[in-house]
PDB file of C-alpha atoms in Angstrom:
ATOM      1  CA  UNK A   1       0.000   0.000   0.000  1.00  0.00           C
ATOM      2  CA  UNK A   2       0.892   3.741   0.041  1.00  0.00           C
ATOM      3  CA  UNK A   3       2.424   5.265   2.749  1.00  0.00           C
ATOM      4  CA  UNK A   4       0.722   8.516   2.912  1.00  0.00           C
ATOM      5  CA  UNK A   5       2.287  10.211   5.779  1.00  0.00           C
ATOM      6  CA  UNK A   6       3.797  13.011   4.285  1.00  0.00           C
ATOM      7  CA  UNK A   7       0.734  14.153   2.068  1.00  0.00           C
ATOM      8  CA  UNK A   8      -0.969  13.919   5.535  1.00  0.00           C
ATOM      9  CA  UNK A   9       1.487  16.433   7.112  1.00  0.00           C
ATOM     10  CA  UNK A  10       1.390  19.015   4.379  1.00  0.00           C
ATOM     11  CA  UNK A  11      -2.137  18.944   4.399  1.00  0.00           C
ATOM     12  CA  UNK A  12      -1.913  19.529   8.241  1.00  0.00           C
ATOM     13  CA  UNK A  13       0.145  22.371   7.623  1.00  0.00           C
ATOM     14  CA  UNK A  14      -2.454  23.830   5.360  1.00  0.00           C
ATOM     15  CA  UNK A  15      -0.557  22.908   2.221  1.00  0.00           C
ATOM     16  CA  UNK A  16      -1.654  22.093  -0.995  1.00  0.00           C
ATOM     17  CA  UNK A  17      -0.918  18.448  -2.768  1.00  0.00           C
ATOM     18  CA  UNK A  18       0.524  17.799  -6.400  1.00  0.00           C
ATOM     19  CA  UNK A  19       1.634  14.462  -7.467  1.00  0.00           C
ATOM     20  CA  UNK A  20       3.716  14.660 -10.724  1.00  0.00           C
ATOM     21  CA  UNK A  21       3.787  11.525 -12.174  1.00  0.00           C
ATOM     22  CA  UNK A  22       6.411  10.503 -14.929  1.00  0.00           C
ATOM     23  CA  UNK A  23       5.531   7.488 -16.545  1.00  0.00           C
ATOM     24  CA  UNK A  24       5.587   6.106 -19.678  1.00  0.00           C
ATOM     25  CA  UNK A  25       1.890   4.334 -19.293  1.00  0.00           C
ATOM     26  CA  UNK A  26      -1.058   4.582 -16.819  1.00  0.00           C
ATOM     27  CA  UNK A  27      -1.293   3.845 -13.126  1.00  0.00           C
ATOM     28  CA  UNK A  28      -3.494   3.047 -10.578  1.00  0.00           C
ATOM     29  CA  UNK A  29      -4.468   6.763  -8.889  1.00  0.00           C
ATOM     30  CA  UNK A  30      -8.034   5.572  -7.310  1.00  0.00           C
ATOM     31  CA  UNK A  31      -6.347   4.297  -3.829  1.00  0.00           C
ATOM     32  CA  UNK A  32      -4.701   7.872  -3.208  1.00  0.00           C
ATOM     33  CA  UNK A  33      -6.130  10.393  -5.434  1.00  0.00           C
ATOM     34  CA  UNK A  34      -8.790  11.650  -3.015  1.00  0.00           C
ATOM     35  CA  UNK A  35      -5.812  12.308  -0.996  1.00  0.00           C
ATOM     36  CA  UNK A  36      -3.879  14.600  -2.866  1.00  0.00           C
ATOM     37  CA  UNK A  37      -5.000  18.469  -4.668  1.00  0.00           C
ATOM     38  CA  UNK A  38      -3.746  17.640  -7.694  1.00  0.00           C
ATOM     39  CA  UNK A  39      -2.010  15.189 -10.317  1.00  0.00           C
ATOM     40  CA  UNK A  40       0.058  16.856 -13.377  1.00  0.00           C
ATOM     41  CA  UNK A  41       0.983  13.933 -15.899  1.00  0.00           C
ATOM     42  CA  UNK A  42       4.616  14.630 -17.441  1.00  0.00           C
ATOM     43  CA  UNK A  43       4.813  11.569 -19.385  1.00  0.00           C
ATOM     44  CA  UNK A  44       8.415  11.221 -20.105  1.00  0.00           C
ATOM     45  CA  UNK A  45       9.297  15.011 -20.188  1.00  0.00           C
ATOM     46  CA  UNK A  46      13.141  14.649 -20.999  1.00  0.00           C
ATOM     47  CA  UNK A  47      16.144  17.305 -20.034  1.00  0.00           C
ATOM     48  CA  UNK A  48      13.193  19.856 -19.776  1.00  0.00           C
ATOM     49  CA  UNK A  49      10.709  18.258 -17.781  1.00  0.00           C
ATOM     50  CA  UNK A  50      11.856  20.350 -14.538  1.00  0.00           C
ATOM     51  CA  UNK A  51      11.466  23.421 -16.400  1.00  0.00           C
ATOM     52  CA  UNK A  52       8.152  22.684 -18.101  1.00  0.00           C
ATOM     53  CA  UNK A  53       6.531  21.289 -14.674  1.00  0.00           C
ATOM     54  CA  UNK A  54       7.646  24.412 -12.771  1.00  0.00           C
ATOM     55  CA  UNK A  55       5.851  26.479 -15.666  1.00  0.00           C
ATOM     56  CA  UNK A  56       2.737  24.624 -15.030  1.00  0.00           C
ATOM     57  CA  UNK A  57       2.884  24.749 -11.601  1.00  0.00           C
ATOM     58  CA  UNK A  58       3.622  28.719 -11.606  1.00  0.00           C
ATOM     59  CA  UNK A  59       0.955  29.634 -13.846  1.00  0.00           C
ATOM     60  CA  UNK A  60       3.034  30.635 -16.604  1.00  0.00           C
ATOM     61  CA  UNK A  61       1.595  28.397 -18.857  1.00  0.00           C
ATOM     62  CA  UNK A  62      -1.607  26.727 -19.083  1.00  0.00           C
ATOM     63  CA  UNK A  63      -1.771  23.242 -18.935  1.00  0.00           C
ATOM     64  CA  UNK A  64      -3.453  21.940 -22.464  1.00  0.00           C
ATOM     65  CA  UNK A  65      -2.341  18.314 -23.046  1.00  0.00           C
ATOM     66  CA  UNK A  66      -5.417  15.559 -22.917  1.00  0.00           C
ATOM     67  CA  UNK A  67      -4.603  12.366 -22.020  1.00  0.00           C
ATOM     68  CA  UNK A  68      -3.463   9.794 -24.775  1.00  0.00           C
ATOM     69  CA  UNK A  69      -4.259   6.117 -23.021  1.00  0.00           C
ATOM     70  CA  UNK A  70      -7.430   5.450 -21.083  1.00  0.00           C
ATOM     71  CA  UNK A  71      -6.555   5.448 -17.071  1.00  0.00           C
ATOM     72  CA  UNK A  72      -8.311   2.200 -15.146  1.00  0.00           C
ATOM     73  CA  UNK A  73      -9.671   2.109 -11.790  1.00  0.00           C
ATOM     74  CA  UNK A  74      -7.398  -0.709 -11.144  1.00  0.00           C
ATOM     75  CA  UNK A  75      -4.294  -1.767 -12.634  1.00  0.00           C
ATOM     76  CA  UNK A  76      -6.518  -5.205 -12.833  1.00  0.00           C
ATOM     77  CA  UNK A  77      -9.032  -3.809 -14.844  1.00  0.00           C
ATOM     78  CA  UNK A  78      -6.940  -4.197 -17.819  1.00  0.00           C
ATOM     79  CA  UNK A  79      -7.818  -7.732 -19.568  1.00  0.00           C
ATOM     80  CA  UNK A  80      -4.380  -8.491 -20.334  1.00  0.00           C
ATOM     81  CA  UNK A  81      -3.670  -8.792 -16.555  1.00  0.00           C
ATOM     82  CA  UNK A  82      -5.201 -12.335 -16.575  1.00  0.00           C
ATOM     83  CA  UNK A  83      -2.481 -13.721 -18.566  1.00  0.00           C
ATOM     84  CA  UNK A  84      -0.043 -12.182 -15.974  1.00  0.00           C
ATOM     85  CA  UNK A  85       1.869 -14.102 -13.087  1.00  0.00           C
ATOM     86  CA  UNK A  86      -0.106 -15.215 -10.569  1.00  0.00           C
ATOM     87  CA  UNK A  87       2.526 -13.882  -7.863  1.00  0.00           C
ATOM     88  CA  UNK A  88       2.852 -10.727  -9.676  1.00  0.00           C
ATOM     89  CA  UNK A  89       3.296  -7.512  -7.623  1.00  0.00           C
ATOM     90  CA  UNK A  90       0.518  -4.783  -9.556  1.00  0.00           C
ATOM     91  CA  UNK A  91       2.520  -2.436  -7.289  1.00  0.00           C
ATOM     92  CA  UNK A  92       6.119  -2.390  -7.421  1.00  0.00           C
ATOM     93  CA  UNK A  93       5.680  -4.623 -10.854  1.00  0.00           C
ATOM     94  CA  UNK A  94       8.420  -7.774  -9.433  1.00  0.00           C
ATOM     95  CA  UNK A  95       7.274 -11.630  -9.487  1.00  0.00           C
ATOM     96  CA  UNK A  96       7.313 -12.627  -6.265  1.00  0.00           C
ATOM     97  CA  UNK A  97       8.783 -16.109  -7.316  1.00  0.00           C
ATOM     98  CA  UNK A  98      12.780 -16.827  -8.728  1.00  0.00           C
ATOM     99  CA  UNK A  99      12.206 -16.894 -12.664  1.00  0.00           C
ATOM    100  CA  UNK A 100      15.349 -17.702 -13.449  1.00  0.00           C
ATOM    101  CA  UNK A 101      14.763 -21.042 -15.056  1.00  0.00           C
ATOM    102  CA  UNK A 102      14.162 -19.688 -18.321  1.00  0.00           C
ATOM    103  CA  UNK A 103      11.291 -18.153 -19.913  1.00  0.00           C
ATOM    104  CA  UNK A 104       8.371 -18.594 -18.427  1.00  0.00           C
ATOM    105  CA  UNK A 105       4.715 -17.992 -18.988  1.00  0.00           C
ATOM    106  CA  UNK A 106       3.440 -14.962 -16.942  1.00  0.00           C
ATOM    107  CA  UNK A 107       7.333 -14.090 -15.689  1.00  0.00           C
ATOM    108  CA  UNK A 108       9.406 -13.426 -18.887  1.00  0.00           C
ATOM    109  CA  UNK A 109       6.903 -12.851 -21.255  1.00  0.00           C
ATOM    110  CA  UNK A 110       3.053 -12.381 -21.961  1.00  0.00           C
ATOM    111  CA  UNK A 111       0.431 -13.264 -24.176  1.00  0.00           C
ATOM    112  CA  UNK A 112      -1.958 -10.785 -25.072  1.00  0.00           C
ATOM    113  CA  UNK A 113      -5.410 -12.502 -25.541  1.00  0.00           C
ATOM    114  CA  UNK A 114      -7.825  -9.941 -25.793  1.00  0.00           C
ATOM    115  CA  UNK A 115      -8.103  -9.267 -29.511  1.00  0.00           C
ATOM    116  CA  UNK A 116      -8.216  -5.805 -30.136  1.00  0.00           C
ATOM    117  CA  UNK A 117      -9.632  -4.722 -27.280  1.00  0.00           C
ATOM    118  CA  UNK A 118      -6.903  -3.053 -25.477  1.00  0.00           C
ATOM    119  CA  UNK A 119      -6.544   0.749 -23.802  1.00  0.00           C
ATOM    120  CA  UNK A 120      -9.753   2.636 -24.622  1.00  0.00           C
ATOM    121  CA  UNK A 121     -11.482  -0.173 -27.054  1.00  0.00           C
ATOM    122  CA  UNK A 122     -11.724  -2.256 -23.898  1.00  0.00           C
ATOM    123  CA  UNK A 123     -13.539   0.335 -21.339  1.00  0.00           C
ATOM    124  CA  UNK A 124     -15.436   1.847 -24.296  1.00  0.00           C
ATOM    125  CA  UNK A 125     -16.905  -1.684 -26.001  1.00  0.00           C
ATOM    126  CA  UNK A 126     -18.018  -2.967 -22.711  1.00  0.00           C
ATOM    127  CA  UNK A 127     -18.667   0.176 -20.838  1.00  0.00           C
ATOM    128  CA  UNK A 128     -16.374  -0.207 -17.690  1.00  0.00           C
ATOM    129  CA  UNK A 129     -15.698   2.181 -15.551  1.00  0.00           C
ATOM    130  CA  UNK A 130     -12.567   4.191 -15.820  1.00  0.00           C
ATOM    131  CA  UNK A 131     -11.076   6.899 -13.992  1.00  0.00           C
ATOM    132  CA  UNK A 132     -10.022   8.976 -16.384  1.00  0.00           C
ATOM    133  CA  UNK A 133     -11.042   8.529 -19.518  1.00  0.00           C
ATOM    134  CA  UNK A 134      -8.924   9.106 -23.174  1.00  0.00           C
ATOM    135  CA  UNK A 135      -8.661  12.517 -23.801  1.00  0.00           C
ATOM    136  CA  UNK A 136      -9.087  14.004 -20.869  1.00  0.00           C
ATOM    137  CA  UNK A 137      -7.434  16.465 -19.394  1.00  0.00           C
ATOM    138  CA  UNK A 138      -8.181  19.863 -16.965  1.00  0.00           C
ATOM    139  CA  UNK A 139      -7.302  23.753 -17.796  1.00  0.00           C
ATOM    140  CA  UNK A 140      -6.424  27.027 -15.660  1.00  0.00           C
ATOM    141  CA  UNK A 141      -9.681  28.229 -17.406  1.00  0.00           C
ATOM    142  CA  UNK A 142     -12.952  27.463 -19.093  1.00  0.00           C
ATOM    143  CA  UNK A 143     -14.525  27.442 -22.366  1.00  0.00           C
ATOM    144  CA  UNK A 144     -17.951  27.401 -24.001  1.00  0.00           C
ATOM    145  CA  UNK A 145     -18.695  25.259 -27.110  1.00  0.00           C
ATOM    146  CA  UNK A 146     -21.397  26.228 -29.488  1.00  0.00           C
ATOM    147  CA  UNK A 147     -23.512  24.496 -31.359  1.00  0.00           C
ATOM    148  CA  UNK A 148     -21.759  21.908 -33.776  1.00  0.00           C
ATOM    149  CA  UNK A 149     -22.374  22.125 -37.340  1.00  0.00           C
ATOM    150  CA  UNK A 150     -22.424  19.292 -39.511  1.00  0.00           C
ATOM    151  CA  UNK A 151     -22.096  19.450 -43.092  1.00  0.00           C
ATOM    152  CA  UNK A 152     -21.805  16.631 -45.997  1.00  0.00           C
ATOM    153  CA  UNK A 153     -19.186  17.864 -48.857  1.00  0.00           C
ATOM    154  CA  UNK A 154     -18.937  14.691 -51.152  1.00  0.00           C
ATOM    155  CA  UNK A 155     -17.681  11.552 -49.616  1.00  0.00           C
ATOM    156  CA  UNK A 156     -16.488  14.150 -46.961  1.00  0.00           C
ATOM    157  CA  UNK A 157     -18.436  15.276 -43.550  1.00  0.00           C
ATOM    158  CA  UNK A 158     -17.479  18.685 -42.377  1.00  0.00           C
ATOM    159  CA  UNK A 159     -17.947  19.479 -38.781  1.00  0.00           C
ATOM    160  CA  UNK A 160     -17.401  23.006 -36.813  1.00  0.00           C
ATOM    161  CA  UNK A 161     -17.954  24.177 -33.767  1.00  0.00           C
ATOM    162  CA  UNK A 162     -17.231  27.350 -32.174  1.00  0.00           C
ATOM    163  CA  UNK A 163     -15.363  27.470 -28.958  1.00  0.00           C
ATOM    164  CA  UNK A 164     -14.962  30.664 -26.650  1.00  0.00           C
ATOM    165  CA  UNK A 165     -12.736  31.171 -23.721  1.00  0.00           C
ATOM    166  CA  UNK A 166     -14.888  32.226 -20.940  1.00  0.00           C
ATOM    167  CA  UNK A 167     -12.234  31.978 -18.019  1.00  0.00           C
ATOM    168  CA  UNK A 168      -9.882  34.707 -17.037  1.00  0.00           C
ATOM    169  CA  UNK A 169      -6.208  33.205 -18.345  1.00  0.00           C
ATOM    170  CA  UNK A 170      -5.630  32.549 -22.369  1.00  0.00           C
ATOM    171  CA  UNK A 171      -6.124  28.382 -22.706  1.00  0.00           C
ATOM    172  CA  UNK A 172      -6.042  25.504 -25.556  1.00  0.00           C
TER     173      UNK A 172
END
């Protein structure tokens, strides 16, 4: 489990929460995120990433990115997961069992069962819950969207919509 001491004292202190997490996939955040003010997802931000978090943080710029994979409730809410090692750590991601007689089902590889039904076309086709969804992402600020307008051209479909920033800080 997570030790969440130190979030604890902060808060205590009357001080705000913001877990940065840099990672190349998606986590399990439903345990602890009820616990925290705020989670910025860096990805894999490079040489820069200090610079570009701080900018975030500060205000200087607006946070626009929208998430690319589909976030689970539960690192077990994946299908593929079923076709992992049965004494397989979610957590810290270690087999819990000496695999060093060669490969080994579940240990040194995988097999991927579930078709195409993976990230998004998983949660989507058989509506599961998620906890954050593809795409989504928050802003410093807030916008209206007008009515979409949809418009056959051809073999092509033209849709527009008109989007105004309502909030008080320029967004994307």
């Amino acid at each position: 489990g997570y030790d969440f001491r130190v979030s604890d004292a902060f808060h205590a202190k009357g001080k705000k929460v913001i877990v940065i997490i840099n990672s190349g996939s998606v986590m399990e955040t439903a345990s602890w995120r009820d616990r925290v003010d705020a989670i910025l997802v860096a990805w894999q931000p490079g040489i820069e990433g200090g610079n570009s978090v701080a900018d975030i943080l500060t205000g200087k710029v607006n946070p626009s990115g929208k998430l690319t994979m589909t976030w689970p409730i539960a690192a077990t809410d994946h299908p593929s997961t079923a076709n992992f090692a049965k004494d397989y750590d979610m957590y810290t991601y270690k087999n819990l069992q000496d695999s060093s007689k060669g490969n080994i089902k579940g240990y040194d590889y995988s097999n991927h069962e579930e078709d195409i039904y993976v990230g998004y076309r998983y949660f989507d086709t058989f509506k599961k819950n998620v906890a954050y969804p593809f795409g989504y992402g928050l802003s410093y600020t807030t916008f209206e969207f007008g009515k979409p307008s949809v418009k056959a051209k051809g073999n092509n479909i033209e849709v527009s919509v008109t989007i105004k920033n309502t909030g008080k800080v320029a967004g994307k």
